[in-house]
Short mmCIF file of C-alpha atoms and ligand atoms in Angstrom, two decimals:
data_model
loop_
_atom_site.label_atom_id
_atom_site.label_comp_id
_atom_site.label_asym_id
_atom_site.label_seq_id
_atom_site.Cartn_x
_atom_site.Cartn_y
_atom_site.Cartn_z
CA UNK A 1 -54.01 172.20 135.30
CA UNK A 2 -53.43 175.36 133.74
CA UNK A 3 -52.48 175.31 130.05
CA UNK A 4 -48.53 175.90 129.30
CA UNK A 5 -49.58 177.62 126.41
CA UNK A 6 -52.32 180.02 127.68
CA UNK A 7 -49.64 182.93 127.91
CA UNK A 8 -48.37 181.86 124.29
CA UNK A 9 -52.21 181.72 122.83
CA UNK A 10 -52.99 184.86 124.24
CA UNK A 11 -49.75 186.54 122.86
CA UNK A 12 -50.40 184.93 119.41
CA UNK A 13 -54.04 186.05 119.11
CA UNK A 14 -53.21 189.39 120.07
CA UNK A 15 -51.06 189.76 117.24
CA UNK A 16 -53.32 188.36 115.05
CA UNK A 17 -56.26 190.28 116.10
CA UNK A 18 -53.44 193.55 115.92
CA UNK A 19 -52.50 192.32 112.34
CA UNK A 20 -55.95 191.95 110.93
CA UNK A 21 -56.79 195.46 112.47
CA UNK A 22 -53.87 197.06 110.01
CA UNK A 23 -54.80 195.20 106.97
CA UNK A 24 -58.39 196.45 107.44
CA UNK A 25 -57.71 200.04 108.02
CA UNK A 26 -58.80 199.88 111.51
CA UNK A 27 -57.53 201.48 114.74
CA UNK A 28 -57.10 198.51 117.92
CA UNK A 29 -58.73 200.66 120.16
CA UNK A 30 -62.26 199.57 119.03
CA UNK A 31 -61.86 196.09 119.37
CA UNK A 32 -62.65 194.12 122.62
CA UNK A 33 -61.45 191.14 123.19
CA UNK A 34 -63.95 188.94 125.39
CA UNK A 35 -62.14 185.45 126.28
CA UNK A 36 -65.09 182.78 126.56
CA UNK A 37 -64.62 180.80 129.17
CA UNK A 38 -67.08 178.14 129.69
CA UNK A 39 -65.79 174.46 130.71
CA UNK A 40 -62.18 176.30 132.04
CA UNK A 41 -61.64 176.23 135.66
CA UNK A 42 -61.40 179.57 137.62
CA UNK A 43 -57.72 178.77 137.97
CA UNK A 44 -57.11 179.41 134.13
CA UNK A 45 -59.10 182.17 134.20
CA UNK A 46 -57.08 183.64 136.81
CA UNK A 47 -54.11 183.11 134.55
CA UNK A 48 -55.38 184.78 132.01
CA UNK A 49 -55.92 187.65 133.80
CA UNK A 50 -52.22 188.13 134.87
CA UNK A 51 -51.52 187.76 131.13
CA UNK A 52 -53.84 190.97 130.31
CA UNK A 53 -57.31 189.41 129.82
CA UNK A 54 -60.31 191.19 132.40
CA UNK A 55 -63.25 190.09 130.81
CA UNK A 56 -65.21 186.81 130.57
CA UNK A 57 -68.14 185.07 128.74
CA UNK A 58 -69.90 182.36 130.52
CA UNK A 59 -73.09 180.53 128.68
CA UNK A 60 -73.61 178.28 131.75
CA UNK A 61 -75.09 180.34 135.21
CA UNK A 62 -74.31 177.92 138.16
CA UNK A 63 -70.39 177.31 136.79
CA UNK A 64 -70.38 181.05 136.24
CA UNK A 65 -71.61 181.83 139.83
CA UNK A 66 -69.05 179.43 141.11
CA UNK A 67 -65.99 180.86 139.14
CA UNK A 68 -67.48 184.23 140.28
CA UNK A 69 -67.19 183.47 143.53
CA UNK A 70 -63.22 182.10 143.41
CA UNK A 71 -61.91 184.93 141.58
CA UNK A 72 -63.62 188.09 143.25
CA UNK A 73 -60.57 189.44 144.33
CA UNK A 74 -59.99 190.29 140.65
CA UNK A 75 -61.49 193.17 139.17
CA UNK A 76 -63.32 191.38 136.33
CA UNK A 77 -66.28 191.91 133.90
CA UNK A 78 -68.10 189.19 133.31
CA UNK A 79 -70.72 188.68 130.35
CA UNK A 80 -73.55 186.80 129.98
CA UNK A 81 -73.73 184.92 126.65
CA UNK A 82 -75.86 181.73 126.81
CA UNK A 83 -79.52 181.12 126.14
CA UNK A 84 -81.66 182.83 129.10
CA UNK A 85 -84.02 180.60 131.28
CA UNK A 86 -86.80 183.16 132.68
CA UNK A 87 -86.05 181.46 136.13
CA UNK A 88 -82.31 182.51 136.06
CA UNK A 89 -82.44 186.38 135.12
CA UNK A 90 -82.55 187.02 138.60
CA UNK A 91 -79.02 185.78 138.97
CA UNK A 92 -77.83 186.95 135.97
CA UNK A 93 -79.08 190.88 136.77
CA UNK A 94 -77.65 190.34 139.98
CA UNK A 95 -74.02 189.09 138.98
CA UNK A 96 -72.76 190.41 135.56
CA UNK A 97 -72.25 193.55 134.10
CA UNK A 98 -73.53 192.59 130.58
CA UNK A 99 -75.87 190.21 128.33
CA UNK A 100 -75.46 189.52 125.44
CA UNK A 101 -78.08 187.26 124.86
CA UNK A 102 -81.44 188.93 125.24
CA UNK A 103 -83.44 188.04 122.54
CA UNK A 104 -87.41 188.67 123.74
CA UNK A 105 -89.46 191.67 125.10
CA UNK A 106 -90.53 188.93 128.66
CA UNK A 107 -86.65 188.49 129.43
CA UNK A 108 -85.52 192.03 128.84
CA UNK A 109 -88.30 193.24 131.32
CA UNK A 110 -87.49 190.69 134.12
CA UNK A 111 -83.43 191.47 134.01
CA UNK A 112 -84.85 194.93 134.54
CA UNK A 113 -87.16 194.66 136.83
CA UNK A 114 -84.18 192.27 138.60
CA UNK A 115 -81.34 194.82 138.63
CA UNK A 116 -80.40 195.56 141.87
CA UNK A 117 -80.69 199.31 142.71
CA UNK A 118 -77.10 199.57 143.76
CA UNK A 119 -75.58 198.58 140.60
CA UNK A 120 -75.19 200.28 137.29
CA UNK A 121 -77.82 199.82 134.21
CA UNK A 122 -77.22 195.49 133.47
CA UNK A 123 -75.29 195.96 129.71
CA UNK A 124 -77.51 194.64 126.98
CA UNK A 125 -76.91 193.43 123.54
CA UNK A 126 -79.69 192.03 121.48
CA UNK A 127 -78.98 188.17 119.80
CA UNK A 128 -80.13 187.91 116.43
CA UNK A 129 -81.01 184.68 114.37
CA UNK A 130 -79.10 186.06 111.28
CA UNK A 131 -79.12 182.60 109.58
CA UNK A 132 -82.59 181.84 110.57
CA UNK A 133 -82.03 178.41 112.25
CA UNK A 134 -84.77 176.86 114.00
CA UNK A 135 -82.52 175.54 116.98
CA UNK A 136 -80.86 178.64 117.39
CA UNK A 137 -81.59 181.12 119.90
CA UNK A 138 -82.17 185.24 118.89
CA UNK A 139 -84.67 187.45 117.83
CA UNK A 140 -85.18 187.34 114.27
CA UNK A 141 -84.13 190.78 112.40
CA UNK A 142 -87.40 191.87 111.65
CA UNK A 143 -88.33 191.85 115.23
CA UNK A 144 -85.14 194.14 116.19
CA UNK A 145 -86.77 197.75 116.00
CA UNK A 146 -89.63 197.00 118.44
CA UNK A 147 -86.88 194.94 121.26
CA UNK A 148 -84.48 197.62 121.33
CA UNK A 149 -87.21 200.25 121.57
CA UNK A 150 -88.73 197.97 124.70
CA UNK A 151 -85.05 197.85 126.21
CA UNK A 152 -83.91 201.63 125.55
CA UNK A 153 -87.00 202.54 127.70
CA UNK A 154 -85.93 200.44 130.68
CA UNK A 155 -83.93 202.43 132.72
CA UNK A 156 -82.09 199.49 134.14
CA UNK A 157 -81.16 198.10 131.45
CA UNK A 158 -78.76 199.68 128.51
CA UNK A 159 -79.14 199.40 124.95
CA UNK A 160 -75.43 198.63 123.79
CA UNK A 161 -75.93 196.38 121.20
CA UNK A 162 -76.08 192.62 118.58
CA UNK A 163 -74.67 190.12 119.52
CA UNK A 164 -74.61 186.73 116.49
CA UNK A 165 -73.42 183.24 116.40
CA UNK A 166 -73.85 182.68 112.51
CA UNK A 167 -74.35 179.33 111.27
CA UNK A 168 -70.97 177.22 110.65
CA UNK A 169 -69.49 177.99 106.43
CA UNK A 170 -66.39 176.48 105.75
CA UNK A 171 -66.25 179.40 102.82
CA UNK A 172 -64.99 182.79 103.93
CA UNK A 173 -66.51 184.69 101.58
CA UNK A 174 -70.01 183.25 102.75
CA UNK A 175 -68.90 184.25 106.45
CA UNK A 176 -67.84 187.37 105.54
CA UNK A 177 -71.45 188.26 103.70
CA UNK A 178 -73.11 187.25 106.61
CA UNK A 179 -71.02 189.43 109.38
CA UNK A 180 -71.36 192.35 106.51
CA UNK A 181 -75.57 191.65 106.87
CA UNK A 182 -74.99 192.38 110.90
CA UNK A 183 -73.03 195.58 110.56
CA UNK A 184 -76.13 197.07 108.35
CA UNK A 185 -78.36 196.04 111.51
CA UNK A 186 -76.03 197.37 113.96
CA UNK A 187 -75.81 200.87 111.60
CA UNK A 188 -79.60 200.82 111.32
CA UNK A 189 -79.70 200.07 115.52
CA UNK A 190 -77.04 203.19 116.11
CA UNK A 191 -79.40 205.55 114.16
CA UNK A 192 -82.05 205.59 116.25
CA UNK A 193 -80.65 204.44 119.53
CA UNK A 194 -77.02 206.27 120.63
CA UNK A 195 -75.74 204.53 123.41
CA UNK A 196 -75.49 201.64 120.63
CA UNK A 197 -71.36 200.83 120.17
CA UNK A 198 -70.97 197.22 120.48
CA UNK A 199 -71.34 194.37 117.57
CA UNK A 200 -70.30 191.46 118.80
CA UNK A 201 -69.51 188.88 116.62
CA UNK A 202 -66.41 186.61 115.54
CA UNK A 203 -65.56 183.86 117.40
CA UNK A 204 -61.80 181.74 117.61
CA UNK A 205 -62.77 180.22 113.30
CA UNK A 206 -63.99 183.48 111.69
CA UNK A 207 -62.51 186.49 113.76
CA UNK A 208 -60.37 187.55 110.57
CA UNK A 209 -63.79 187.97 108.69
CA UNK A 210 -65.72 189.38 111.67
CA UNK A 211 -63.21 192.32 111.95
CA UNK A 212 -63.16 193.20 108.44
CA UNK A 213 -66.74 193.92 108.72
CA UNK A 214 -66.99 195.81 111.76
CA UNK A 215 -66.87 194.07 114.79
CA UNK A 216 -65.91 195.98 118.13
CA UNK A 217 -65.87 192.96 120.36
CA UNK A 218 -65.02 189.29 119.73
CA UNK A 219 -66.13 186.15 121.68
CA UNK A 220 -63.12 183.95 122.02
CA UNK A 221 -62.80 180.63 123.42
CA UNK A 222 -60.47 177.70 121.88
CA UNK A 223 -58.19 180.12 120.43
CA UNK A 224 -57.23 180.69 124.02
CA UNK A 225 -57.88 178.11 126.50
CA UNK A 226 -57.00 175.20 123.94
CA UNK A 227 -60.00 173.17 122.50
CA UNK A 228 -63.19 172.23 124.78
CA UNK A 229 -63.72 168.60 126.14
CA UNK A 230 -67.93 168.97 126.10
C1 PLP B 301 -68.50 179.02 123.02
C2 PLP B 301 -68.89 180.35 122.48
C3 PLP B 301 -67.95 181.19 121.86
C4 PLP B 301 -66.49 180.84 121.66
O1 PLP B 301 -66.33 179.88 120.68
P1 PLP B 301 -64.86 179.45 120.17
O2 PLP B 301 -65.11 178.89 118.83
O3 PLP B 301 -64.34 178.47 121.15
O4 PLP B 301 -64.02 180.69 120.12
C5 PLP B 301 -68.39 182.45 121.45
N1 PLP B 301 -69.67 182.84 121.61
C6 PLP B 301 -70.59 182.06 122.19
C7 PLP B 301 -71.98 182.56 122.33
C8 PLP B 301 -70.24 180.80 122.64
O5 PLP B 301 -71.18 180.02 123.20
#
């Protein structure tokens, strides 16, 4: 069943997203607004797209593939965003247009080596660990200079950018520090690498935060398509 209030959640976040843009100086323009769409069935997604939204996160490959396959009549761009299996980067540089989740020099290589020759360079942002959890996927900062120098050297691949998923802080001010730490990385990345233009972090909870420290493309999924069952 398609949510009722997809068209309404979409029209609301909008606004907010607009809103939060003003009160931070910042033109609209810049900011992307990915709708993450893992667990939703291709019919919502296909909703969403009448309502303005073209591009898609997936974490999970098969469900991707499948949704891929039910809405290619629709001229979408579709994101990688979920940990990376070295047996599935042959799918994924065959299917989407970006990753975001590339966080070692052995995956990077493979998606490149993978590309199909027909398509354009796969989209690449680098996942960092910025809160240094153990179970979390993404190289750790440190490690950043000598990744995106391995990636910007594959010509299949293109550099674009970080991609985070920072711990969970029920303070704002915490959140904010932490999205503030990314946009020096990001700076730091676009010094020495220029197709670099894309931080992507903020997520449906911390959005507000994310875009008052820089983000140019946020990963949204229950502020859309209603809360997840799994
Ligand atoms: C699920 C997911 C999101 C969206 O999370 P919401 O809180 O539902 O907006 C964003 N990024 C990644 C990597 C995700 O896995």
């Amino acid at each position: 069943m398609i949510q009722p209030s997809l068209k309404d959640n979409i029209t609301k976040l909008t606004q907010r997203v607009r809103l939060t843009v003003e009160m931070c100086g910042r033109t609209q323009d810049r900011i992307t607004l990915l709708a993450v769409s893992k667990t939703r069935p291709a019919s919502e997604l296909r909703a969403a797209f009448e309502y303005g939204i073209d591009q898609f996160g997936e974490n999970y490959l098969s469900e991707a593939l499948e949704k891929m396959a039910d809405l290619q009549d629709l001229p979408l761009t579709w994101h990688f965003i979920g940990p990376i299996q070295s047996n599935k980067t042959r799918a994924i540089a065959g299917h989407f247009a970006w990753v975001q989740s590339v966080d070692r020099e052995k995956i990077a290589r493979r998606l490149a080596e993978q590309r199909p020759a027909d398509l354009p360079p796969l989209n690449v942002c680098i996942q960092v660990n910025i809160s240094a959890e153990a179970s979390k996927s993404g190289a750790s900062p440190r490690d950043l200079p000598a990744l995106a120098q391995c990636i910007s050297e594959l010509p299949a691949l293109r550099l674009r950018g970080l991609m985070a998923i920072p711990a969970r802080s029920d303070d704002p001010a915490q959140r904010r520090a932490v999205f503030a730490e990314l946009h020096s990385l990001y700076r730091e990345l676009r010094a020495v690498h220029p197709s670099v233009d894309t931080l992507s972090m903020g997520m449906s909870g911390d959005f507000a935060e994310a875009i008052a420290e820089g983000a140019t493309l946020l990963r949204i999924g229950s502020a859309l398509f209603g809360p997840r069952n799994g």
